[in-house]
Amino acid sequence: MIARRRRIYIMVMSKERRKKSNSSSIASPCAACKLLRRRCAQDCIFAPHFPAEEPHKFANVHRVFGASNISKLLQEVTVGQRGDAVSSLVYEANARLRDPVYGCVAAISSLHRQIQALQAQLAMAQAQVVHLRLGHAACCLALRQRPTTAPAGSSAGTEDKAASQVVALDMVVVEESNLGDQPPIWFG
């Protein structure tokens, strides 16, 4: 009787094992479970974000942060924000693999320097525009003030006066303090 029960138990267990193996072969495990060599459950926290088609994505994140830290972080984040969190983790992990010391901070500081250089170029261009507008206005003013019928001796004095006005407007100064975060005062 005991032998018969044992045979029935073995047959039932082998059927259950076959069912489990058939069901697990239908749904392939996510990239995380594949790399960690474990069975991927239906409620696997990694499955929606690390598909089996992109194993390198999880491999890099796992190499930098570790699977348990990623799992803890994803559990703390709301379901709606998990996709963004995974994107950030993947970006940071790839940056850390390229530059182990600074990671994505190197990219951020490089972009910040580019922004500062472009802001300085913009301020210089705006200063040149103001300079050219003032120069043009001074020339127009000088031409309007020039008398059409002036005596022979007084025309030279008027031209010198107009030239001195143009030279005075030529001295537009751009201070380095104006090249920072805010545009210079005279720009609108």
Coordinates of N, CA, C and O in Angstrom, one line a residue:
M1 N 0.8 -1.2 0.0 CA 0.0 0.0 0.0 C 0.9 1.3 0.0 O 0.6 2.2 -0.7
I2 N 1.9 1.3 0.8 CA 2.8 2.4 0.9 C 3.5 2.6 -0.5 O 3.7 3.7 -1.0
A3 N 3.9 1.5 -1.1 CA 4.6 1.6 -2.4 C 3.7 2.2 -3.4 O 4.1 2.9 -4.3
R4 N 2.4 1.8 -3.4 CA 1.4 2.3 -4.3 C 1.2 3.8 -4.1 O 1.2 4.5 -5.1
R5 N 1.1 4.2 -2.9 CA 1.0 5.7 -2.7 C 2.2 6.4 -3.1 O 2.1 7.5 -3.7
R6 N 3.3 5.9 -2.9 CA 4.6 6.5 -3.4 C 4.6 6.6 -4.9 O 4.9 7.7 -5.4
R7 N 4.2 5.6 -5.6 CA 4.1 5.7 -7.1 C 3.1 6.7 -7.5 O 3.4 7.5 -8.5
I8 N 2.0 6.8 -6.9 CA 0.9 7.8 -7.3 C 1.5 9.2 -7.0 O 1.3 10.1 -7.8
Y9 N 2.1 9.4 -5.9 CA 2.7 10.7 -5.5 C 3.8 11.1 -6.5 O 3.8 12.2 -7.0
I10 N 4.6 10.2 -6.9 CA 5.6 10.5 -7.9 C 5.0 10.8 -9.3 O 5.4 11.8 -9.9
M11 N 4.0 10.1 -9.7 CA 3.3 10.4 -10.9 C 2.6 11.8 -10.9 O 2.7 12.6 -11.8
V12 N 2.0 12.1 -9.8 CA 1.3 13.4 -9.7 C 2.4 14.5 -9.7 O 2.2 15.6 -10.4
M13 N 3.5 14.4 -9.0 CA 4.5 15.4 -8.9 C 5.2 15.5 -10.3 O 5.5 16.7 -10.7
S14 N 5.4 14.5 -11.0 CA 6.0 14.6 -12.3 C 5.1 15.3 -13.3 O 5.5 16.1 -14.1
K15 N 3.7 15.1 -13.2 CA 2.8 15.9 -14.0 C 2.8 17.4 -13.7 O 2.8 18.2 -14.6
E16 N 2.9 17.7 -12.4 CA 3.0 19.1 -12.0 C 4.3 19.8 -12.5 O 4.3 20.9 -12.9
R17 N 5.4 19.0 -12.4 CA 6.6 19.6 -12.9 C 6.6 19.8 -14.4 O 7.1 20.8 -14.9
R18 N 5.9 18.9 -15.2 CA 5.8 19.1 -16.6 C 4.9 20.3 -16.9 O 5.2 21.1 -17.8
K19 N 3.9 20.5 -16.1 CA 3.0 21.7 -16.3 C 3.8 23.0 -16.1 O 3.7 23.9 -16.8
K20 N 4.6 23.0 -15.0 CA 5.4 24.2 -14.7 C 6.4 24.4 -15.8 O 6.7 25.6 -16.2
S21 N 7.1 23.4 -16.2 CA 8.1 23.6 -17.3 C 7.4 24.0 -18.6 O 8.0 24.8 -19.3
N22 N 6.3 23.5 -18.9 CA 5.6 24.0 -20.1 C 5.1 25.4 -20.0 O 5.2 26.2 -20.9
S23 N 4.6 25.8 -18.8 CA 4.2 27.2 -18.7 C 5.3 28.2 -18.6 O 5.2 29.3 -19.1
S24 N 6.5 27.8 -18.1 CA 7.6 28.7 -18.1 C 8.3 28.8 -19.4 O 8.9 29.8 -19.7
S25 N 8.1 27.8 -20.3 CA 8.7 27.9 -21.6 C 7.9 28.8 -22.5 O 8.4 29.3 -23.5
I26 N 6.6 28.9 -22.2 CA 5.8 29.8 -23.1 C 6.1 31.3 -22.8 O 6.3 32.0 -23.8
A27 N 6.2 31.7 -21.6 CA 6.5 33.1 -21.3 C 8.0 33.1 -20.9 O 8.5 32.5 -20.0
S28 N 8.8 33.8 -21.8 CA 10.2 33.9 -21.5 C 10.5 34.9 -20.3 O 9.7 35.9 -20.2
P29 N 11.5 34.6 -19.5 CA 11.8 35.5 -18.4 C 12.3 36.8 -18.9 O 12.8 37.0 -20.0
C30 N 12.1 37.8 -18.0 CA 12.7 39.1 -18.3 C 14.2 39.1 -18.3 O 14.8 38.1 -17.9
A31 N 14.8 40.2 -18.8 CA 16.3 40.2 -18.9 C 16.9 40.1 -17.5 O 18.0 39.5 -17.3
A32 N 16.2 40.7 -16.5 CA 16.8 40.6 -15.1 C 16.8 39.2 -14.6 O 17.8 38.7 -14.1
C33 N 15.7 38.5 -14.8 CA 15.6 37.1 -14.2 C 16.5 36.2 -15.0 O 17.0 35.2 -14.5
K34 N 16.7 36.5 -16.3 CA 17.6 35.7 -17.1 C 19.0 35.8 -16.6 O 19.8 34.9 -16.4
L35 N 19.4 37.1 -16.4 CA 20.8 37.4 -15.9 C 21.0 36.8 -14.5 O 22.1 36.3 -14.2
L36 N 20.0 36.9 -13.6 CA 20.1 36.5 -12.3 C 19.8 35.0 -12.1 O 20.0 34.4 -11.1
R37 N 19.5 34.3 -13.3 CA 19.2 32.9 -13.3 C 18.2 32.5 -12.3 O 18.4 31.6 -11.5
R38 N 17.0 33.1 -12.4 CA 15.9 32.8 -11.5 C 14.6 32.7 -12.3 O 14.6 33.2 -13.4
R39 N 13.6 32.2 -11.7 CA 12.3 32.1 -12.3 C 11.6 33.4 -12.3 O 11.6 34.1 -11.3
C40 N 11.1 33.8 -13.4 CA 10.4 35.1 -13.5 C 9.0 35.0 -13.1 O 8.2 34.3 -13.8
A41 N 8.6 35.6 -12.1 CA 7.2 35.5 -11.6 C 6.3 36.4 -12.4 O 6.8 37.3 -13.0
Q42 N 5.0 36.2 -12.3 CA 4.1 37.1 -12.9 C 4.1 38.6 -12.4 O 3.9 39.5 -13.1
D43 N 4.4 38.7 -11.1 CA 4.5 40.0 -10.5 C 5.9 40.5 -10.4 O 6.2 41.3 -9.5
C44 N 6.8 40.0 -11.2 CA 8.2 40.5 -11.2 C 8.3 42.0 -11.4 O 7.7 42.5 -12.4
I45 N 9.0 42.6 -10.6 CA 9.1 44.1 -10.6 C 10.0 44.6 -11.8 O 9.8 45.7 -12.3
F46 N 10.8 43.7 -12.3 CA 11.7 44.0 -13.4 C 11.1 43.8 -14.7 O 11.5 44.5 -15.7
A47 N 10.2 42.9 -14.8 CA 9.6 42.5 -16.2 C 9.1 43.6 -17.0 O 9.4 43.7 -18.2
P48 N 8.3 44.6 -16.5 CA 7.8 45.6 -17.4 C 8.9 46.6 -17.9 O 8.7 47.2 -19.0
H49 N 10.0 46.7 -17.2 CA 11.0 47.7 -17.6 C 12.3 47.1 -18.2 O 13.0 47.8 -18.9
F50 N 12.5 45.8 -18.0 CA 13.7 45.2 -18.6 C 13.3 44.0 -19.4 O 13.3 42.8 -19.0
P51 N 12.8 44.2 -20.7 CA 12.3 43.1 -21.5 C 13.5 42.1 -21.9 O 14.6 42.5 -21.9
A52 N 13.1 40.9 -22.2 CA 14.1 39.9 -22.6 C 14.9 40.3 -23.8 O 16.0 39.8 -24.0
E53 N 14.3 41.2 -24.7 CA 15.0 41.5 -25.9 C 16.2 42.5 -25.7 O 17.0 42.8 -26.5
E54 N 16.2 43.1 -24.5 CA 17.3 44.1 -24.2 C 18.1 43.7 -22.9 O 18.0 44.3 -21.9
P55 N 18.9 42.6 -23.0 CA 19.6 42.1 -21.9 C 20.7 43.0 -21.4 O 21.0 43.1 -20.2
H56 N 21.3 43.8 -22.3 CA 22.4 44.7 -22.0 C 21.9 45.8 -21.1 O 22.7 46.3 -20.2
K57 N 20.7 46.2 -21.2 CA 20.1 47.3 -20.4 C 20.2 46.9 -18.9 O 20.7 47.7 -18.1
F58 N 19.7 45.7 -18.6 CA 19.7 45.3 -17.1 C 21.1 45.0 -16.7 O 21.5 45.2 -15.6
A59 N 21.9 44.4 -17.6 CA 23.3 44.0 -17.3 C 24.1 45.2 -16.8 O 24.8 45.1 -15.8
N60 N 24.0 46.3 -17.5 CA 24.7 47.5 -17.1 C 24.2 48.1 -15.8 O 25.0 48.5 -14.9
V61 N 22.9 48.1 -15.6 CA 22.4 48.7 -14.4 C 22.7 47.8 -13.2 O 23.1 48.2 -12.1
H62 N 22.7 46.5 -13.4 CA 23.0 45.5 -12.4 C 24.5 45.6 -12.0 O 24.9 45.6 -10.8
R63 N 25.3 45.8 -13.0 CA 26.8 45.9 -12.7 C 27.1 47.1 -11.9 O 28.0 47.1 -11.0
V64 N 26.4 48.2 -12.1 CA 26.7 49.5 -11.4 C 26.0 49.5 -10.0 O 26.6 49.9 -9.0
F65 N 24.7 49.2 -10.0 CA 23.9 49.4 -8.8 C 23.6 48.1 -8.0 O 23.3 48.2 -6.8
G66 N 23.5 47.0 -8.7 CA 23.1 45.8 -8.0 C 21.6 45.5 -8.0 O 20.8 46.5 -8.0
A67 N 21.2 44.3 -8.2 CA 19.8 43.9 -8.4 C 19.0 44.3 -7.1 O 17.9 44.7 -7.3
S68 N 19.5 44.0 -5.9 CA 18.7 44.3 -4.7 C 18.4 45.8 -4.6 O 17.3 46.2 -4.2
N69 N 19.4 46.6 -4.9 CA 19.2 48.1 -4.8 C 18.2 48.6 -5.8 O 17.4 49.4 -5.5
I70 N 18.3 48.0 -7.0 CA 17.3 48.4 -8.0 C 15.9 48.0 -7.6 O 15.0 48.7 -7.8
S71 N 15.8 46.8 -7.1 CA 14.5 46.3 -6.6 C 13.9 47.2 -5.5 O 12.7 47.6 -5.6
K72 N 14.7 47.5 -4.6 CA 14.3 48.4 -3.5 C 13.9 49.8 -4.0 O 12.8 50.3 -3.6
L73 N 14.6 50.3 -4.9 CA 14.3 51.6 -5.5 C 13.0 51.6 -6.2 O 12.2 52.5 -6.1
L74 N 12.8 50.5 -7.0 CA 11.6 50.4 -7.8 C 10.3 50.2 -6.9 O 9.2 50.7 -7.2
Q75 N 10.5 49.6 -5.8 CA 9.4 49.4 -4.9 C 9.0 50.7 -4.2 O 7.9 50.9 -3.8
E76 N 10.0 51.5 -3.9 CA 9.7 52.8 -3.3 C 9.1 53.8 -4.2 O 8.4 54.7 -3.7
V77 N 9.3 53.7 -5.5 CA 8.7 54.6 -6.5 C 7.3 54.2 -6.8 O 7.0 53.0 -6.9
T78 N 6.4 55.2 -7.1 CA 5.1 54.8 -7.5 C 5.1 54.2 -8.9 O 6.1 54.3 -9.7
V79 N 4.1 53.4 -9.2 CA 4.0 52.6 -10.5 C 4.2 53.5 -11.7 O 4.8 53.2 -12.7
G80 N 3.6 54.7 -11.6 CA 3.6 55.6 -12.8 C 5.0 56.2 -13.0 O 5.3 56.6 -14.1
Q81 N 5.8 56.3 -12.0 CA 7.1 56.9 -12.1 C 8.2 55.8 -12.3 O 9.4 56.2 -12.5
R82 N 7.9 54.6 -12.3 CA 8.9 53.6 -12.4 C 9.7 53.6 -13.8 O 10.9 53.4 -13.9
G83 N 8.9 53.9 -14.9 CA 9.6 54.0 -16.2 C 10.6 55.1 -16.2 O 11.7 54.8 -16.8
D84 N 10.3 56.2 -15.7 CA 11.3 57.3 -15.6 C 12.5 56.9 -14.7 O 13.6 57.3 -15.0
A85 N 12.2 56.3 -13.6 CA 13.3 55.9 -12.7 C 14.2 54.9 -13.4 O 15.4 55.0 -13.3
V86 N 13.6 53.9 -14.2 CA 14.5 53.0 -14.9 C 15.3 53.7 -16.0 O 16.5 53.4 -16.1
S87 N 14.7 54.6 -16.7 CA 15.4 55.4 -17.7 C 16.6 56.1 -17.1 O 17.7 56.1 -17.6
S88 N 16.4 56.7 -15.9 CA 17.5 57.4 -15.2 C 18.6 56.5 -14.8 O 19.7 56.8 -14.9
L89 N 18.1 55.3 -14.3 CA 19.1 54.3 -13.8 C 20.0 53.8 -15.0 O 21.2 53.7 -14.9
V90 N 19.3 53.6 -16.1 CA 20.0 53.1 -17.3 C 21.0 54.2 -17.8 O 22.2 53.9 -18.1
Y91 N 20.6 55.4 -17.8 CA 21.5 56.5 -18.3 C 22.6 56.7 -17.4 O 23.8 56.8 -17.8
E92 N 22.4 56.7 -16.1 CA 23.5 56.8 -15.1 C 24.4 55.6 -15.2 O 25.6 55.8 -15.1
A93 N 23.9 54.4 -15.3 CA 24.8 53.2 -15.4 C 25.7 53.3 -16.6 O 26.9 53.0 -16.5
N94 N 25.1 53.6 -17.8 CA 25.9 53.8 -19.0 C 27.0 54.8 -18.8 O 28.1 54.7 -19.3
A95 N 26.6 55.9 -18.2 CA 27.6 57.0 -18.0 C 28.7 56.6 -17.0 O 29.8 56.9 -17.2
R96 N 28.3 55.8 -16.0 CA 29.3 55.3 -15.0 C 30.2 54.3 -15.7 O 31.4 54.3 -15.3
L97 N 29.7 53.5 -16.6 CA 30.6 52.6 -17.3 C 31.6 53.3 -18.2 O 32.7 52.9 -18.4
R98 N 31.1 54.4 -18.8 CA 32.1 55.2 -19.7 C 33.1 56.0 -18.8 O 34.2 56.1 -19.2
D99 N 32.6 56.6 -17.7 CA 33.4 57.4 -16.9 C 33.1 57.1 -15.4 O 32.2 57.6 -14.8
P100 N 33.9 56.1 -14.9 CA 33.6 55.6 -13.5 C 33.7 56.6 -12.4 O 33.1 56.5 -11.4
V101 N 34.5 57.7 -12.6 CA 34.6 58.7 -11.6 C 33.5 59.7 -11.5 O 32.8 59.9 -10.5
Y102 N 33.2 60.3 -12.6 CA 32.2 61.4 -12.6 C 30.8 60.9 -13.1 O 29.8 61.5 -12.8
G103 N 30.7 59.9 -14.0 CA 29.4 59.4 -14.4 C 28.7 60.5 -15.3 O 29.3 61.2 -16.1
C104 N 27.4 60.7 -15.0 CA 26.7 61.6 -15.8 C 26.9 63.1 -15.3 O 26.6 64.0 -16.0
V105 N 27.6 63.3 -14.2 CA 28.0 64.6 -13.8 C 28.9 65.2 -14.8 O 28.9 66.4 -15.1
A106 N 29.8 64.4 -15.4 CA 30.7 64.9 -16.5 C 29.9 65.5 -17.7 O 30.2 66.6 -18.2
A107 N 28.9 64.8 -18.1 CA 28.0 65.2 -19.2 C 27.3 66.5 -18.8 O 27.2 67.4 -19.6
I108 N 26.8 66.5 -17.6 CA 26.0 67.7 -17.1 C 26.9 68.9 -17.1 O 26.6 70.0 -17.5
S109 N 28.1 68.8 -16.5 CA 29.0 69.9 -16.4 C 29.5 70.4 -17.8 O 29.7 71.6 -18.1
S110 N 29.7 69.4 -18.7 CA 30.0 69.8 -20.1 C 28.9 70.6 -20.7 O 29.2 71.6 -21.4
L111 N 27.7 70.2 -20.6 CA 26.6 70.9 -21.1 C 26.4 72.3 -20.4 O 26.1 73.3 -21.1
H112 N 26.7 72.4 -19.2 CA 26.6 73.6 -18.4 C 27.7 74.6 -19.0 O 27.4 75.8 -19.2
R113 N 28.9 74.1 -19.3 CA 29.9 75.0 -19.8 C 29.5 75.5 -21.2 O 29.7 76.6 -21.6
Q114 N 28.9 74.6 -22.0 CA 28.4 75.0 -23.3 C 27.4 76.1 -23.2 O 27.4 77.0 -24.0
I115 N 26.5 75.9 -22.3 CA 25.4 76.9 -22.1 C 26.0 78.3 -21.7 O 25.6 79.3 -22.2
Q116 N 27.0 78.3 -20.8 CA 27.7 79.5 -20.4 C 28.4 80.2 -21.6 O 28.3 81.4 -21.8
A117 N 29.0 79.4 -22.4 CA 29.7 79.9 -23.6 C 28.7 80.5 -24.6 O 29.0 81.6 -25.1
L118 N 27.6 79.8 -24.8 CA 26.6 80.4 -25.7 C 25.9 81.6 -25.1 O 25.6 82.5 -25.9
Q119 N 25.7 81.7 -23.8 CA 25.2 82.9 -23.2 C 26.1 84.1 -23.4 O 25.7 85.2 -23.7
A120 N 27.4 83.8 -23.3 CA 28.4 84.9 -23.5 C 28.4 85.3 -24.9 O 28.5 86.5 -25.2
Q121 N 28.3 84.4 -25.9 CA 28.3 84.8 -27.3 C 27.0 85.6 -27.6 O 27.0 86.5 -28.3
L122 N 25.9 85.2 -27.0 CA 24.6 85.9 -27.2 C 24.7 87.3 -26.6 O 24.3 88.2 -27.3
A123 N 25.3 87.4 -25.5 CA 25.5 88.8 -24.9 C 26.4 89.7 -25.7 O 26.1 90.8 -25.9
M124 N 27.4 89.1 -26.3 CA 28.3 89.9 -27.2 C 27.6 90.3 -28.4 O 27.7 91.4 -28.9
A125 N 26.8 89.4 -29.0 CA 26.0 89.7 -30.2 C 25.0 90.8 -29.9 O 24.8 91.7 -30.7
Q126 N 24.3 90.7 -28.8 CA 23.4 91.7 -28.4 C 24.0 93.0 -28.2 O 23.5 94.1 -28.6
A127 N 25.2 93.0 -27.6 CA 26.0 94.3 -27.4 C 26.3 94.9 -28.8 O 26.3 96.1 -29.0
Q128 N 26.7 94.0 -29.7 CA 27.1 94.5 -31.1 C 25.8 95.1 -31.7 O 25.9 96.1 -32.4
V129 N 24.7 94.5 -31.6 CA 23.5 95.0 -32.2 C 23.2 96.4 -31.6 O 22.8 97.3 -32.3
V130 N 23.3 96.5 -30.3 CA 23.0 97.8 -29.6 C 24.0 98.9 -30.2 O 23.7 100.0 -30.5
H131 N 25.3 98.5 -30.2 CA 26.3 99.3 -30.7 C 26.0 99.8 -32.2 O 26.2 101.0 -32.5
L132 N 25.7 98.9 -33.0 CA 25.4 99.3 -34.4 C 24.1 100.1 -34.5 O 24.1 101.1 -35.3
R133 N 23.1 99.9 -33.7 CA 21.9 100.7 -33.7 C 22.2 102.1 -33.2 O 21.8 103.1 -33.8
L134 N 23.0 102.2 -32.2 CA 23.4 103.6 -31.7 C 24.3 104.3 -32.7 O 24.1 105.5 -32.8
G135 N 25.2 103.6 -33.3 CA 26.0 104.2 -34.3 C 25.2 104.7 -35.5 O 25.4 105.8 -36.0
H136 N 24.2 103.9 -35.9 CA 23.4 104.3 -37.0 C 22.5 105.5 -36.6 O 22.4 106.4 -37.4
A137 N 22.0 105.5 -35.4 CA 21.2 106.6 -34.9 C 22.1 107.9 -34.9 O 21.6 109.0 -35.2
A138 N 23.3 107.8 -34.4 CA 24.2 108.9 -34.3 C 24.5 109.5 -35.7 O 24.5 110.7 -35.9
C139 N 24.7 108.6 -36.7 CA 25.0 109.0 -38.0 C 23.8 109.7 -38.6 O 23.9 110.8 -39.3
C140 N 22.6 109.2 -38.4 CA 21.4 109.8 -38.9 C 21.2 111.2 -38.2 O 20.8 112.1 -38.9
L141 N 21.5 111.3 -37.0 CA 21.3 112.5 -36.2 C 22.3 113.5 -36.8 O 22.0 114.7 -36.9
A142 N 23.5 113.1 -37.0 CA 24.6 114.0 -37.5 C 24.2 114.5 -38.9 O 24.4 115.7 -39.2
L143 N 23.6 113.6 -39.7 CA 23.2 114.1 -41.1 C 22.1 115.0 -41.0 O 22.0 116.0 -41.8
R144 N 21.2 114.9 -40.1 CA 20.0 115.8 -40.0 C 20.5 117.2 -39.4 O 19.9 118.2 -39.8
Q145 N 21.5 117.1 -38.6 CA 21.9 118.4 -38.0 C 22.9 119.2 -38.9 O 23.1 120.3 -38.7
R146 N 23.4 118.5 -39.9 CA 24.4 119.2 -40.8 C 23.6 120.3 -41.6 O 22.6 120.0 -42.3
P147 N 24.0 121.5 -41.6 CA 23.3 122.6 -42.3 C 23.6 122.4 -43.8 O 24.6 122.0 -44.3
T148 N 22.5 122.6 -44.6 CA 22.6 122.5 -46.1 C 23.3 123.6 -46.7 O 24.1 123.5 -47.6
T149 N 23.1 124.8 -46.2 CA 23.8 126.0 -46.7 C 24.6 126.6 -45.6 O 24.1 127.5 -44.8
A150 N 25.8 126.2 -45.3 CA 26.6 126.7 -44.2 C 27.7 127.6 -44.8 O 28.1 127.4 -45.9
P151 N 28.1 128.5 -44.1 CA 29.2 129.4 -44.5 C 30.5 128.5 -44.6 O 30.6 127.5 -44.0
A152 N 31.4 129.0 -45.4 CA 32.6 128.2 -45.7 C 33.4 127.9 -44.4 O 34.0 126.8 -44.3
G153 N 33.5 128.8 -43.5 CA 34.3 128.6 -42.3 C 33.7 127.8 -41.2 O 34.3 127.1 -40.4
S154 N 32.3 127.7 -41.2 CA 31.6 127.0 -40.1 C 31.3 125.5 -40.4 O 31.0 124.8 -39.5
S155 N 31.5 125.0 -41.6 CA 31.1 123.6 -41.9 C 32.1 122.6 -41.3 O 31.7 121.5 -40.9
A156 N 33.4 123.0 -41.1 CA 34.3 122.1 -40.5 C 34.0 121.9 -39.0 O 34.2 120.8 -38.5
G157 N 33.5 122.9 -38.3 CA 33.2 122.7 -36.9 C 32.0 121.8 -36.7 O 31.9 121.0 -35.8
T158 N 31.0 121.8 -37.6 CA 29.8 120.9 -37.5 C 30.2 119.5 -37.8 O 29.8 118.6 -37.1
E159 N 31.1 119.2 -38.8 CA 31.6 117.9 -39.0 C 32.4 117.3 -37.9 O 32.2 116.1 -37.5
D160 N 33.2 118.1 -37.2 CA 33.9 117.6 -36.1 C 33.0 117.3 -34.9 O 33.2 116.3 -34.2
K161 N 32.0 118.1 -34.7 CA 31.0 117.8 -33.7 C 30.3 116.5 -34.0 O 30.1 115.7 -33.1
A162 N 29.8 116.2 -35.2 CA 29.2 115.0 -35.5 C 30.1 113.8 -35.4 O 29.7 112.7 -34.9
A163 N 31.4 114.0 -35.8 CA 32.3 112.9 -35.6 C 32.6 112.6 -34.1 O 32.7 111.4 -33.8
S164 N 32.6 113.6 -33.3 CA 32.9 113.3 -31.9 C 31.7 112.6 -31.2 O 31.8 111.8 -30.3
Q165 N 30.4 112.9 -31.7 CA 29.3 112.2 -31.2 C 29.3 110.7 -31.6 O 29.0 109.8 -30.8
V166 N 29.8 110.4 -32.8 CA 29.9 109.0 -33.2 C 30.9 108.3 -32.4 O 30.8 107.2 -32.0
V167 N 32.1 108.9 -32.2 CA 33.1 108.3 -31.4 C 32.7 108.1 -29.9 O 33.0 107.1 -29.3
A168 N 31.9 109.0 -29.4 CA 31.4 108.9 -28.0 C 30.5 107.7 -27.9 O 30.5 107.0 -26.9
L169 N 29.7 107.5 -28.9 CA 28.7 106.3 -28.9 C 29.4 105.0 -29.2 O 28.9 103.9 -29.0
D170 N 30.7 105.1 -29.7 CA 31.4 103.9 -30.1 C 31.9 103.1 -28.8 O 32.3 102.0 -29.0
M171 N 31.8 103.7 -27.7 CA 32.4 103.1 -26.5 C 31.4 102.4 -25.7 O 31.1 102.7 -24.5
V172 N 30.8 101.3 -26.2 CA 29.8 100.5 -25.5 C 30.6 99.4 -24.8 O 31.4 98.7 -25.4
V173 N 30.5 99.3 -23.5 CA 31.3 98.3 -22.7 C 30.4 97.2 -22.3 O 29.4 97.4 -21.7
V174 N 30.9 96.0 -22.4 CA 30.2 94.8 -21.9 C 31.1 94.2 -20.8 O 32.2 93.8 -21.0
E175 N 30.5 94.3 -19.6 CA 31.3 93.8 -18.5 C 31.1 92.3 -18.4 O 30.0 91.8 -18.7
E176 N 32.1 91.6 -17.8 CA 32.0 90.1 -17.6 C 30.9 89.8 -16.7 O 30.3 88.7 -16.7
S177 N 30.6 90.7 -15.7 CA 29.5 90.4 -14.8 C 28.2 90.3 -15.4 O 27.2 89.7 -15.0
N178 N 28.0 91.0 -16.6 CA 26.8 91.0 -17.3 C 26.6 89.7 -18.1 O 25.6 89.5 -18.7
L179 N 27.6 88.9 -18.3 CA 27.6 87.7 -19.1 C 27.1 86.5 -18.4 O 27.1 85.4 -18.9
G180 N 26.7 86.6 -17.1 CA 26.3 85.5 -16.3 C 24.9 85.0 -16.7 O 24.5 84.9 -17.8
D181 N 24.1 84.8 -15.7 CA 22.8 84.2 -15.8 C 21.8 85.1 -16.4 O 20.9 84.7 -17.2
Q182 N 21.9 86.4 -16.1 CA 20.9 87.4 -16.6 C 21.5 88.2 -17.7 O 22.7 88.5 -17.7
P183 N 20.7 88.6 -18.7 CA 21.2 89.5 -19.7 C 21.5 90.8 -19.2 O 21.0 91.2 -18.1
P184 N 22.4 91.6 -19.9 CA 22.8 92.9 -19.5 C 21.5 93.8 -19.3 O 20.5 93.6 -20.0
I185 N 21.7 94.8 -18.6 CA 20.5 95.7 -18.2 C 19.9 96.4 -19.5 O 18.7 96.5 -19.6
W186 N 20.8 96.8 -20.4 CA 20.3 97.5 -21.5 C 19.5 96.7 -22.6 O 19.0 97.2 -23.6
F187 N 19.5 95.4 -22.4 CA 18.7 94.6 -23.4 C 17.3 94.3 -22.8 O 17.1 94.0 -21.7
G188 N 16.4 94.3 -23.7 CA 15.0 94.1 -23.3 C 14.4 92.9 -23.6 O 14.4 91.9 -24.1

